[in-house]
Amino acid sequence: MPQAGRLPTFTTHALGLLLILAAVPTVGQSADEAGLGLSVSRSYLPRARDGARIAARVRLDGPAELRLRVADADGRTVRELFRGRRAAGTLARSWDGRDEDGQVVPEGPYRIVASSVAVPPAQGVRPAAQADPPAPESEGQVAEAWVTVADRRVYPPRPGFITIAIDPGHGGSLDGAVGPDGTREADLNLDIGLRLARMLEGAGVTAVVTRTSDSNVNEPPLDLTADGLIDETDELAARPDVANRARADLFIAIHNNTAVNQSVGGPATLYSDERTFSERSSRLARIVQAEVLTALRGVATDAWQPYERKALTYPYYVLRDYDPPRLLRPTQMPGVLSEGLFLSNPRELRLLKQPRVRQAMAVAYYHAIAEYLAGRESHVGYASISAPSEVAAGETATFEVEVRNQGTEPMRGWHLAVSALPATSGSIGRPGGAQKVGGRRIPFVAPGRRVRLDVQVAAPEPAQPWVLLFDARDPDGGRAYRQGSPPLEVPLTTVEPAVPPTQGVAVARW
Ligand SMILES: [Zn+2]
């Protein structure tokens, strides 16, 4: 399954909806197929801000029937930017975030779509007004760029500085809840998750989706829990693994609900209260719940108003702490599991089947992420640049680490602390057992900047697998980890020194 930030090409049929998300860069040169090129000036458009525009530039290698339009995530045309016959060359048009009637479009992911059908040069070029309607897009070349229209930007000092893990619940062999008409929760979750991922990508955030099609995440199937069985627990274990590998800042699991009683309904947002960062998850849960409720009130009808089920604690596998043998690698970042609406409630099922409602829910998650990130007390990100995998216990090794300032304030007077935990302890879920093994000063880092640092680490004893935690401290000694910035985890195995010490007093450990 993909762990990369960019979404691969795929097609999914959910509820008869055809949502095609093609793998095209959102900024700069887009799909450069034979004869047709498209680039856009930016991928984020602040909604309803006068003067804000996205410039689109189309390059034609030869004469063609050309169409340039803005479509919503479902492919419906929002605005025609050009339609007619063009000679080889470039065409520039811009979009101001309004539809054909001049109305500001709703928030969401949009596509700028260029399509062309080559015409023989002998036919020449006629004025656009006389042109025949261009042939369907399926017959010619198509290039697309995705853009995000939103009121509130997820703050990215630089594209790719913030990573959000999105887990559309169930999928493949697991349907999740199934409505009386056969609607599958897995399909709804995926559709909402992909809409959210597209919006985040357009705003410069790396979105890592555990699955981008109706498939299992643990694919090819592996025994991730090392219990000799490949079962549903491995399918669940694969999801935190995706988020942890991506070093995501947040984990958002998207679900919808079911109950025996058809009248039960309303959104709930769940988090785990057994994690050291539970306070952060609780805050995220309250924000998500409020945003989802607001979004649903916006699509409410006289016959239906969302019932408030609140932000609640619940020990879902993907949110829980280390719990061997079933759960060996818990999520290492604040996270929530959102239960949107009930497929078992006829009114709510009717809503869930509408693309505009799923869009509204995706926008709600988008806003919640933006609000949470803006309110973090620290905004530190990390990446491991180089690390030895094996060091003799007691020796000093150098780790190269990148520290990123994901916030809007400069980092001045910060320190990077390194502690070691036995790899079997579930790592950062239990910081009590950590021993300090290194650290160094962090130089000044401006917002949206990164520095690479060599950090000396004394390899811990005894010889065994360890997890090193790199966690920044603010000038007052406050731990970035406690302030909402997940630490960097680097595995390290310490081995017995090659030559046993020959001096000093031999102290038997055993
Ligand atoms: Zn579910």
XYZ file of C-alpha atoms and ligand atoms in Angstrom:
511
model
C 0.000 0.000 0.000
C 1.158 3.505 -0.711
C 2.989 5.268 2.016
C 4.055 8.171 -0.116
C 2.409 11.512 0.205
C 1.166 11.737 -3.323
C -1.986 9.917 -4.176
C -1.673 7.343 -6.923
C -3.980 7.135 -9.893
C -7.090 5.188 -9.119
C -10.731 4.926 -9.844
C -13.308 3.999 -7.286
C -16.983 3.289 -7.747
C -18.753 4.157 -4.555
C -22.501 4.561 -4.580
C -22.439 4.890 -8.327
C -20.172 7.859 -7.887
C -17.191 7.985 -10.156
C -14.447 9.861 -8.412
C -11.274 9.920 -10.423
C -8.213 11.279 -8.735
C -5.258 11.316 -11.071
C -1.680 11.536 -9.851
C -0.692 14.985 -10.968
C 1.423 17.533 -9.192
C -0.747 20.352 -7.911
C 1.747 23.118 -8.554
C 3.995 23.748 -11.504
C 4.168 21.590 -14.573
C 1.327 19.150 -14.720
C 0.701 15.984 -16.710
C 2.706 16.578 -19.825
C 1.144 14.123 -22.182
C 1.889 14.049 -25.866
C 0.700 17.327 -27.305
C -0.795 18.856 -24.163
C 0.690 20.447 -21.068
C -0.942 22.188 -18.115
C 0.561 24.159 -15.278
C -1.060 26.184 -12.524
C 0.404 29.055 -10.540
C -0.740 27.842 -7.128
C -2.701 25.049 -5.569
C -4.504 26.949 -2.804
C -7.086 29.660 -3.325
C -8.418 31.585 -0.319
C -12.170 31.491 -0.695
C -13.987 34.710 -1.502
C -10.897 36.870 -1.233
C -11.161 39.552 -3.880
C -8.366 39.494 -6.377
C -7.164 35.990 -5.496
C -6.752 33.921 -8.621
C -5.174 30.747 -9.883
C -3.480 31.138 -13.263
C -3.617 28.145 -15.579
C -1.331 27.811 -18.577
C -1.973 25.319 -21.338
C 0.587 24.319 -23.950
C -0.491 22.740 -27.221
C 2.102 21.113 -29.474
C -0.226 21.177 -32.464
C -3.648 22.489 -33.514
C -6.443 21.018 -31.447
C -9.940 21.382 -30.136
C -9.207 22.590 -26.623
C -11.309 22.802 -23.517
C -10.137 24.286 -20.242
C -12.513 24.101 -17.324
C -12.775 23.976 -13.573
C -14.505 20.887 -12.210
C -15.395 19.882 -8.676
C -14.157 16.661 -7.071
C -17.043 14.772 -8.650
C -16.171 15.975 -12.155
C -19.039 18.426 -12.541
C -18.079 21.544 -14.459
C -17.991 24.609 -12.240
C -16.627 27.091 -14.723
C -15.587 27.040 -18.388
C -12.310 28.887 -18.901
C -11.898 28.197 -22.630
C -13.551 26.151 -25.307
C -12.607 26.185 -28.994
C -10.012 25.459 -31.628
C -6.453 26.603 -30.997
C -3.197 26.558 -32.917
C 0.020 25.268 -31.370
C 1.239 27.505 -28.581
C 0.191 28.491 -25.096
C -3.066 29.718 -23.651
C -3.314 31.430 -20.266
C -6.512 31.801 -18.266
C -7.169 32.470 -14.610
C -9.834 31.398 -12.136
C -11.149 33.558 -9.321
C -12.946 30.850 -7.332
C -16.384 31.650 -8.773
C -18.821 29.541 -10.771
C -20.542 30.401 -14.075
C -23.093 32.545 -12.234
C -20.414 34.542 -10.443
C -21.093 32.843 -7.108
C -18.195 31.976 -4.802
C -17.793 28.190 -4.931
C -18.125 26.046 -1.792
C -14.922 24.990 -0.048
C -13.317 21.832 -1.299
C -10.906 20.257 -3.762
C -11.315 21.318 -7.388
C -9.691 20.257 -10.611
C -8.478 22.421 -13.440
C -8.916 20.188 -16.454
C -7.440 20.744 -19.905
C -8.560 18.416 -22.668
C -7.635 18.446 -26.311
C -8.362 16.544 -29.469
C -5.806 17.051 -32.230
C -7.082 18.283 -35.589
C -5.237 17.893 -38.913
C -3.140 21.003 -39.601
C -4.726 21.277 -43.090
C -8.040 22.249 -41.496
C -6.437 25.384 -40.194
C -7.647 27.285 -37.207
C -11.106 28.721 -37.068
C -12.263 31.342 -34.613
C -13.527 29.861 -31.394
C -17.060 31.066 -32.015
C -17.410 28.818 -35.046
C -15.819 25.793 -33.480
C -17.733 22.585 -33.164
C -18.155 21.348 -29.618
C -14.942 19.561 -28.682
C -15.032 15.804 -28.649
C -15.477 14.037 -25.306
C -12.457 14.050 -23.041
C -12.170 10.305 -23.364
C -11.122 10.665 -27.008
C -8.208 13.021 -26.582
C -5.537 14.142 -24.166
C -6.391 15.211 -20.652
C -4.218 17.030 -18.136
C -5.390 17.982 -14.665
C -4.204 19.942 -11.671
C -5.918 19.778 -8.281
C -6.448 22.944 -6.296
C -7.941 23.632 -2.882
C -10.477 26.342 -2.196
C -10.883 26.984 1.535
C -11.580 29.697 4.070
C -8.898 28.545 6.449
C -5.469 27.404 5.436
C -3.691 24.527 7.114
C -0.549 26.389 7.976
C 2.322 25.081 5.841
C 5.471 27.210 6.134
C 6.681 25.134 3.208
C 4.938 22.406 1.263
C 5.546 19.045 2.893
C 6.399 20.462 6.333
C 3.323 18.979 7.934
C 2.125 15.415 7.451
C -1.367 14.197 8.264
C -2.197 10.492 8.319
C -5.727 9.674 7.173
C -7.148 6.223 7.797
C -10.389 5.514 5.920
C -11.809 2.715 8.098
C -12.289 -0.855 6.805
C -11.974 -1.622 3.062
C -11.269 -4.656 0.911
C -12.517 -7.725 2.730
C -13.921 -5.578 5.557
C -17.166 -3.735 4.739
C -17.603 -2.010 8.097
C -21.231 -1.098 8.667
C -23.622 -1.966 5.819
C -26.850 -0.051 5.240
C -30.137 -1.835 4.481
C -29.638 -0.945 0.799
C -26.140 -2.430 0.710
C -24.236 0.843 1.094
C -20.840 0.020 2.590
C -19.249 2.107 5.288
C -15.827 1.279 3.762
C -16.793 3.137 0.547
C -18.124 6.189 2.389
C -15.040 6.406 4.606
C -12.739 6.172 1.587
C -14.590 8.855 -0.349
C -14.515 11.304 2.566
C -10.871 10.489 3.319
C -9.777 11.112 -0.270
C -11.628 14.415 -0.442
C -9.833 15.460 2.740
C -6.473 14.265 1.399
C -6.918 16.292 -1.788
C -7.731 19.428 0.173
C -4.721 19.008 2.423
C -2.396 18.366 -0.523
C -3.661 21.513 -2.207
C -2.826 23.478 0.942
C 0.757 22.210 0.983
C 0.271 19.478 3.578
C 1.496 15.952 2.963
C -1.496 13.644 3.270
C -0.694 9.988 3.853
C -3.721 7.778 3.291
C -3.629 4.219 4.625
C -5.600 3.038 1.601
C -6.576 4.832 -1.594
C -8.853 2.144 -3.023
C -11.272 -0.493 -1.813
C -8.515 -2.729 -0.517
C -6.899 -4.016 2.639
C -4.044 -1.983 4.097
C -2.025 -5.065 5.094
C -1.308 -5.923 1.474
C 0.451 -8.227 0.682
C -0.738 -9.877 3.914
C 1.944 -10.027 6.607
C 1.922 -11.256 10.183
C 2.524 -7.805 11.643
C 1.735 -8.841 15.214
C 4.144 -11.801 15.037
C 1.606 -14.201 16.550
C 1.787 -16.788 13.776
C -1.566 -15.725 12.318
C -2.546 -13.286 9.598
C -5.922 -11.952 10.643
C -7.978 -8.822 11.224
C -5.604 -7.633 13.954
C -2.806 -7.441 11.380
C -5.096 -5.394 9.156
C -5.584 -2.969 12.061
C -1.880 -2.992 12.976
C -0.987 -1.950 9.431
C -2.702 1.417 9.949
C -0.609 2.853 12.805
C 2.415 1.480 10.954
C 1.630 3.697 7.942
C 1.211 6.775 10.164
C 4.350 6.064 12.200
C 6.505 5.428 9.133
C 5.376 8.760 7.688
C 6.130 10.495 11.033
C 2.707 12.096 10.761
C 1.804 15.029 12.986
C -1.756 13.782 13.420
C -3.720 10.587 12.860
C -7.326 10.910 11.654
C -9.393 7.722 11.353
C -12.593 8.242 9.368
C -15.580 6.021 10.072
C -19.346 6.021 10.009
C -21.570 4.244 12.455
C -24.345 1.706 12.883
C -26.790 0.725 15.625
C -29.594 -1.769 16.082
C -32.028 1.035 16.855
C -32.757 2.946 13.627
C -33.491 6.185 15.444
C -29.981 6.421 16.892
C -27.871 8.993 15.077
C -25.379 11.824 15.192
C -21.622 12.253 15.025
C -19.165 11.233 17.737
C -15.403 11.723 17.916
C -13.358 9.211 19.875
C -9.884 9.375 21.363
C -7.796 7.310 23.765
C -7.286 8.588 27.321
C -4.451 6.128 28.052
C -1.720 7.829 26.015
C 0.880 10.276 27.288
C -0.437 12.713 24.662
C -4.108 12.069 25.482
C -4.612 15.702 26.384
C -3.649 16.629 22.820
C -5.929 13.983 21.335
C -8.755 15.168 23.559
C -8.331 18.704 22.282
C -8.283 17.483 18.682
C -11.405 15.386 19.346
C -13.330 18.370 20.712
C -12.353 20.464 17.689
C -13.243 17.710 15.201
C -16.582 17.098 16.903
C -17.472 20.803 16.845
C -16.496 21.173 13.182
C -18.384 18.055 12.067
C -21.455 19.192 13.960
C -21.294 22.629 12.358
C -20.870 21.078 8.909
C -23.816 18.752 9.407
C -26.026 21.573 10.669
C -25.168 23.280 7.384
C -26.640 20.395 5.386
C -29.494 19.763 7.809
C -33.101 19.652 6.708
C -36.253 20.383 8.661
C -36.699 16.655 9.120
C -33.225 16.062 10.502
C -30.874 17.798 12.887
C -27.622 16.166 13.967
C -27.725 14.649 17.429
C -24.676 15.667 19.480
C -22.819 12.564 20.705
C -19.748 14.539 21.854
C -16.023 13.846 22.032
C -15.649 10.593 23.958
C -12.902 8.247 25.028
C -12.871 4.760 23.565
C -10.015 2.236 23.291
C -10.057 1.674 19.539
C -7.125 -0.379 18.384
C -5.695 2.344 16.138
C -5.668 4.853 19.032
C -4.596 2.605 21.894
C -1.350 2.304 23.811
C 1.157 -0.534 23.570
C -0.629 -3.774 24.438
C 1.368 -6.878 23.566
C 0.969 -9.303 21.967
C -1.861 -7.752 19.928
C -0.586 -4.192 19.696
C 3.157 -3.790 19.343
C 3.460 -0.436 17.561
C 0.870 2.118 18.694
C 0.354 5.401 16.857
C 2.972 7.875 18.044
C 0.999 11.050 17.411
C -2.224 12.627 18.682
C -5.189 11.106 16.930
C -8.921 10.659 16.814
C -11.454 8.306 15.303
C -14.478 10.098 13.910
C -17.820 8.326 13.618
C -19.690 10.586 11.221
C -23.269 9.386 10.780
C -25.264 6.184 11.179
C -25.892 3.981 8.129
C -28.624 2.317 10.192
C -30.542 5.594 10.482
C -32.586 6.067 7.259
C -32.318 9.868 7.316
C -28.595 9.817 7.949
C -27.975 7.166 5.304
C -29.785 9.364 2.784
C -27.437 12.211 3.696
C -24.300 10.072 3.539
C -25.143 9.053 -0.007
C -25.001 12.674 -1.165
C -21.599 13.867 -2.403
C -22.265 17.354 -0.982
C -22.676 15.895 2.511
C -19.478 13.841 2.258
C -17.783 16.958 0.938
C -19.039 18.961 3.910
C -17.639 16.328 6.275
C -14.239 16.402 4.541
C -14.201 20.202 4.839
C -15.029 19.850 8.547
C -11.981 17.611 9.097
C -9.879 20.035 7.096
C -10.937 22.942 9.306
C -10.416 20.915 12.459
C -6.859 20.049 11.445
C -6.108 23.693 10.662
C -7.526 24.855 13.974
C -5.681 22.215 15.962
C -2.340 22.915 14.286
C -2.725 26.660 14.741
C -3.303 26.114 18.457
C -0.337 23.856 19.197
C 2.075 25.276 21.777
C 5.044 23.970 19.848
C 5.536 23.398 16.144
C 8.591 21.212 15.804
C 9.042 18.563 13.143
C 11.924 16.140 12.656
C 13.419 13.794 10.128
C 16.150 11.228 10.518
C 18.845 11.927 7.937
C 21.371 9.263 8.832
C 21.617 6.831 11.711
C 23.711 3.769 12.481
C 21.514 0.729 12.969
C 23.936 -1.085 15.283
C 26.422 0.312 17.787
C 28.469 -1.340 20.528
C 26.906 -0.625 23.928
C 28.727 2.204 25.681
C 30.239 3.654 22.530
C 29.368 7.044 21.096
C 27.691 7.298 17.710
C 26.614 10.232 15.567
C 23.053 10.672 14.359
C 22.152 13.281 11.783
C 18.722 14.772 12.430
C 16.714 17.467 10.730
C 14.747 19.879 12.918
C 11.958 21.849 11.249
C 10.180 24.906 12.507
C 6.570 24.226 11.445
C 5.219 27.293 13.192
C 5.054 31.032 12.690
C 7.464 32.091 15.476
C 11.258 31.750 15.393
C 12.839 28.982 17.486
C 15.513 30.554 19.658
C 17.321 28.973 22.584
C 15.957 25.459 22.006
C 17.681 22.214 22.912
C 17.413 18.728 21.433
C 17.283 15.933 24.033
C 17.825 12.274 23.195
C 16.595 9.482 25.426
C 16.592 5.720 24.978
C 13.861 3.217 25.754
C 13.968 -0.564 25.438
C 12.322 -1.294 22.082
C 9.993 -3.739 23.766
C 8.402 -1.171 26.036
C 6.124 0.366 23.450
C 8.450 3.330 23.191
C 7.017 6.754 23.818
C 3.836 5.517 25.407
C 5.911 5.126 28.608
C 8.514 7.844 28.880
C 9.107 6.959 32.534
C 11.590 4.255 31.622
C 13.698 6.435 29.372
C 17.382 7.120 30.005
C 19.098 10.229 28.729
C 21.769 9.344 26.163
C 22.586 12.601 24.414
C 21.573 16.054 23.346
C 22.715 19.311 21.855
C 21.793 22.941 21.348
C 19.477 23.784 18.445
C 20.622 26.927 16.617
C 18.146 29.635 15.625
C 15.506 28.309 13.225
C 13.240 30.747 11.401
C 9.616 29.774 10.683
C 9.396 27.487 7.684
C 13.085 26.627 7.902
C 15.000 23.491 8.775
C 18.447 22.739 10.162
C 20.461 19.558 10.053
C 22.303 18.652 13.227
C 24.882 16.050 14.168
C 23.890 14.631 17.537
C 26.261 12.535 19.667
C 24.557 9.613 21.362
C 26.070 7.272 23.964
C 24.771 3.852 22.922
C 22.816 2.491 25.902
C 23.558 -0.702 27.801
C 22.780 -3.576 27.938
C 23.103 -4.861 24.365
C 19.550 -5.108 23.010
C 17.122 -3.325 20.661
C 16.344 0.264 21.729
C 14.294 3.168 20.508
C 15.914 6.592 20.598
C 13.564 9.525 21.109
C 14.625 12.947 19.858
C 12.497 15.596 21.569
C 13.114 19.354 21.490
C 12.949 21.468 24.660
C 11.922 25.110 24.634
C 14.065 27.713 26.445
C 12.147 27.008 29.681
C 12.774 23.271 29.414
C 9.253 22.540 28.214
C 9.081 19.355 26.151
C 7.853 19.808 22.588
C 6.336 16.359 22.868
C 4.071 17.506 25.682
C 3.130 20.546 23.629
C 1.821 18.570 20.694
C 4.875 17.848 18.513
C 5.434 14.094 18.213
C 9.091 13.203 18.854
C 11.378 11.539 16.353
C 11.849 7.843 16.997
C 14.931 6.082 15.687
C 15.522 2.379 16.282
C 18.976 1.384 17.479
C 20.326 -2.037 18.361
C 23.253 -2.108 20.747
C 25.603 -5.078 20.592
C 28.287 -6.430 22.907
C 31.633 -4.696 22.413
C 33.860 -6.750 20.086
C 36.694 -6.962 22.664
C 35.633 -7.443 26.266
C 37.132 -4.956 28.719
C 40.341 -6.292 30.260
C 40.805 -3.657 32.929
C 38.930 -2.686 35.985
C 36.720 -4.723 38.216
C 34.610 -7.263 36.438
C 31.042 -6.864 37.535
C 28.851 -9.775 36.741
C 25.388 -8.755 35.647
C 23.986 -12.238 35.775
Zn -16.198 1.745 11.107
